[in-house]
Tab-separated table of C-alpha atoms in Angstrom:
chain	number	residue	atom	x	y	z
A	1	MET	CA	-24.360	57.043	16.718
A	2	ASN	CA	-25.612	54.829	14.169
A	3	GLU	CA	-27.264	51.271	14.137
A	4	ASP	CA	-24.075	49.624	13.903
A	5	TRP	CA	-23.598	49.932	17.559
A	6	LYS	CA	-24.799	47.787	20.471
A	7	ALA	CA	-26.114	48.849	24.164
A	8	VAL	CA	-24.058	47.068	26.969
A	9	GLU	CA	-24.944	47.138	30.377
A	10	TRP	CA	-21.815	46.507	32.926
A	11	ALA	CA	-22.212	45.164	36.408
A	12	GLY	CA	-25.658	46.575	37.073
A	13	THR	CA	-24.018	50.146	36.958
A	14	VAL	CA	-23.472	51.724	33.731
A	15	ARG	CA	-25.083	51.214	30.259
A	16	PHE	CA	-23.264	52.555	27.088
A	17	ARG	CA	-22.956	51.692	23.283
A	18	VAL	CA	-20.178	50.141	21.491
A	19	PRO	CA	-19.522	49.195	17.838
A	20	MET	CA	-21.401	46.018	16.886
A	21	GLY	CA	-18.455	44.143	15.732
A	22	TRP	CA	-15.883	44.780	18.515
A	23	THR	CA	-14.815	41.477	20.553
A	24	VAL	CA	-16.031	41.279	24.332
A	25	SER	CA	-14.207	39.870	27.264
A	26	SER	CA	-13.518	40.514	30.694
A	27	GLU	CA	-10.167	40.601	32.761
A	28	ASP	CA	-9.372	40.373	36.441
A	29	ARG	CA	-6.815	43.300	37.324
A	30	GLU	CA	-5.780	43.061	41.142
A	31	GLY	CA	-9.230	41.881	42.173
A	32	ILE	CA	-11.157	44.246	39.821
A	33	GLU	CA	-13.206	42.925	37.041
A	34	VAL	CA	-12.560	45.071	33.906
A	35	LEU	CA	-14.628	44.622	30.721
A	36	ALA	CA	-12.383	44.668	27.520
A	37	PHE	CA	-13.167	45.384	23.995
A	38	ASP	CA	-11.324	44.859	20.969
A	39	PRO	CA	-11.970	46.554	17.691
A	40	ASN	CA	-10.399	43.716	15.611
A	41	ASP	CA	-8.789	46.030	13.526
A	42	SER	CA	-5.072	46.124	12.634
A	43	GLY	CA	-4.292	49.256	14.496
A	44	GLY	CA	-4.162	47.483	18.157
A	45	GLY	CA	-6.569	49.656	19.993
A	46	THR	CA	-8.223	48.622	23.004
A	47	PHE	CA	-11.346	49.898	25.109
A	48	HIS	CA	-11.555	49.092	28.884
A	49	VAL	CA	-14.557	49.833	31.131
A	50	LEU	CA	-14.639	49.270	35.064
A	51	VAL	CA	-17.107	50.583	37.562
A	52	ASP	CA	-16.923	51.255	41.376
A	53	GLU	CA	-19.503	52.484	44.049
A	54	ARG	CA	-18.478	53.582	47.320
A	55	ALA	CA	-19.952	55.071	50.635
A	56	PRO	CA	-18.635	58.166	51.945
A	57	ARG	CA	-16.919	58.375	55.247
A	58	PRO	CA	-19.321	59.433	58.123
A	59	GLY	CA	-19.718	63.194	57.822
A	60	GLU	CA	-18.389	63.595	54.476
A	61	PRO	CA	-20.822	64.773	51.592
A	62	ALA	CA	-21.303	62.305	48.709
A	63	GLU	CA	-21.085	65.038	46.352
A	64	ALA	CA	-17.937	66.290	47.671
A	65	VAL	CA	-16.464	62.852	47.479
A	66	LEU	CA	-17.338	62.693	43.794
A	67	HIS	CA	-15.961	66.064	43.019
A	68	GLU	CA	-12.673	65.060	44.568
A	69	MET	CA	-12.844	61.682	42.508
A	70	ALA	CA	-13.105	63.646	39.354
A	71	LEU	CA	-10.440	66.076	40.100
A	72	ARG	CA	-8.017	63.286	40.891
A	73	PHE	CA	-9.019	61.327	37.770
A	74	VAL	CA	-7.418	64.022	35.579
A	75	ARG	CA	-4.196	63.861	37.249
A	76	PRO	CA	-3.502	67.701	37.780
A	77	ASP	CA	0.049	67.109	38.711
A	78	ASP	CA	1.096	64.641	36.098
A	79	ALA	CA	2.837	66.125	33.115
A	80	ARG	CA	1.960	63.364	30.752
A	81	VAL	CA	-1.566	64.240	31.011
A	82	SER	CA	-3.237	66.765	28.702
A	83	ASP	CA	-6.744	67.951	27.504
A	84	ARG	CA	-8.221	67.707	31.156
A	85	SER	CA	-11.656	68.792	31.852
A	86	VAL	CA	-14.317	68.169	34.473
A	87	GLU	CA	-18.039	68.812	33.231
A	88	GLU	CA	-21.525	68.493	34.862
A	89	ARG	CA	-24.126	67.052	32.676
A	90	GLU	CA	-27.743	68.186	32.610
A	91	ASP	CA	-28.714	65.033	34.717
A	92	GLY	CA	-26.428	66.050	37.527
A	93	ALA	CA	-23.683	63.361	36.544
A	94	ARG	CA	-20.064	64.509	36.369
A	95	LEU	CA	-17.604	63.884	33.500
A	96	ALA	CA	-14.183	64.074	33.789
A	97	LEU	CA	-11.770	63.391	30.874
A	98	ALA	CA	-8.120	63.275	30.060
A	99	ALA	CA	-5.576	62.007	27.590
A	100	MET	CA	-2.062	60.634	28.499
A	101	ALA	CA	1.049	59.655	26.533
A	102	THR	CA	3.072	56.944	27.930
A	103	GLU	CA	5.964	54.575	26.972
A	104	GLU	CA	6.095	51.210	28.708
A	105	ASP	CA	8.620	48.415	27.690
A	106	GLY	CA	9.787	50.398	24.872
A	107	ARG	CA	5.963	50.839	23.357
A	108	ALA	CA	4.771	54.498	23.027
A	109	GLU	CA	1.057	54.529	23.455
A	110	SER	CA	-1.907	57.098	23.717
A	111	HIS	CA	-4.485	56.829	26.315
A	112	TYR	CA	-7.724	58.479	26.529
A	113	PHE	CA	-9.739	58.315	29.896
A	114	TRP	CA	-13.420	59.155	31.007
A	115	LEU	CA	-14.859	58.819	34.323
A	116	LEU	CA	-18.820	59.329	34.627
A	117	GLY	CA	-20.025	59.582	38.139
A	118	ARG	CA	-23.114	60.381	40.084
A	119	VAL	CA	-24.489	60.416	43.598
A	120	ARG	CA	-27.322	57.841	44.105
A	121	ASP	CA	-28.936	57.202	47.604
A	122	GLY	CA	-25.934	58.751	49.366
A	123	ARG	CA	-23.135	56.522	47.620
A	124	VAL	CA	-20.688	57.652	44.882
A	125	ARG	CA	-21.147	55.343	41.622
A	126	VAL	CA	-18.716	55.791	39.068
A	127	ALA	CA	-17.857	54.174	35.527
A	128	MET	CA	-14.145	54.426	34.267
A	129	PHE	CA	-13.571	54.099	30.439
A	130	SER	CA	-10.258	54.134	28.591
A	131	TYR	CA	-9.299	53.589	25.065
A	132	THR	CA	-5.492	53.015	24.181
A	133	VAL	CA	-3.911	52.924	20.887
A	134	PRO	CA	-0.384	52.704	19.861
A	135	ALA	CA	0.940	56.101	19.714
A	136	LEU	CA	2.134	55.558	16.128
A	137	PHE	CA	-1.633	54.886	14.936
A	138	ASP	CA	-2.840	57.881	17.166
A	139	GLY	CA	-4.815	60.603	14.801
A	140	GLN	CA	-5.128	57.900	12.140
A	141	GLU	CA	-8.155	55.912	11.107
A	142	PRO	CA	-10.024	54.035	12.253
A	143	HIS	CA	-8.825	55.469	15.927
A	144	VAL	CA	-10.089	58.787	15.042
A	145	SER	CA	-13.685	57.586	14.321
A	146	ASN	CA	-13.323	55.143	17.091
A	147	LEU	CA	-12.518	57.860	19.680
A	148	ALA	CA	-15.171	60.283	18.403
A	149	GLY	CA	-17.893	57.576	18.734
A	150	LEU	CA	-16.455	56.241	21.932
A	151	ASP	CA	-16.551	60.074	23.259
A	152	ALA	CA	-20.104	60.502	22.123
A	153	ALA	CA	-21.241	57.158	23.679
A	154	ILE	CA	-19.795	57.820	26.860
A	155	ARG	CA	-21.092	61.495	27.073
A	156	ALA	CA	-24.606	59.554	26.538
A	157	ALA	CA	-24.002	56.718	28.773
A	158	GLU	CA	-26.465	56.083	31.690
A	159	LEU	CA	-25.448	55.286	35.297
A	160	LEU	CA	-28.023	52.797	36.612
């Protein structure tokens, strides 16, 4: 990552980096505040971040809850999803990744998803990231570079 990226902290939960020139806003989606970034290029990509923290049910280990969240996140039964993986980082955090092709209202889109989670003080804390581009532009610049940079930034992100 180069100096053209800036650090962002969201909801006291996660710190990550995004390209310097991206426009940032927040949206309310069904009562959940979502951070949205617009790359300001002609390709129409959008990057979203949301966070969640929850306590496991009594008698349920937090690590098991995190493991199940990561597995559900990659949607093992959804044929639209590809490139699924769940990894454990050296710091003990889990990173789940998936890609999905969709079509809504006649618009074909490519979605890239990441979930970064860890157990802290008996609670499960996660940050979920998504990058969406029109399928027509998927695999083209600047989206290839954006996606590679975001993947590196999310892999290096810090759960607070």
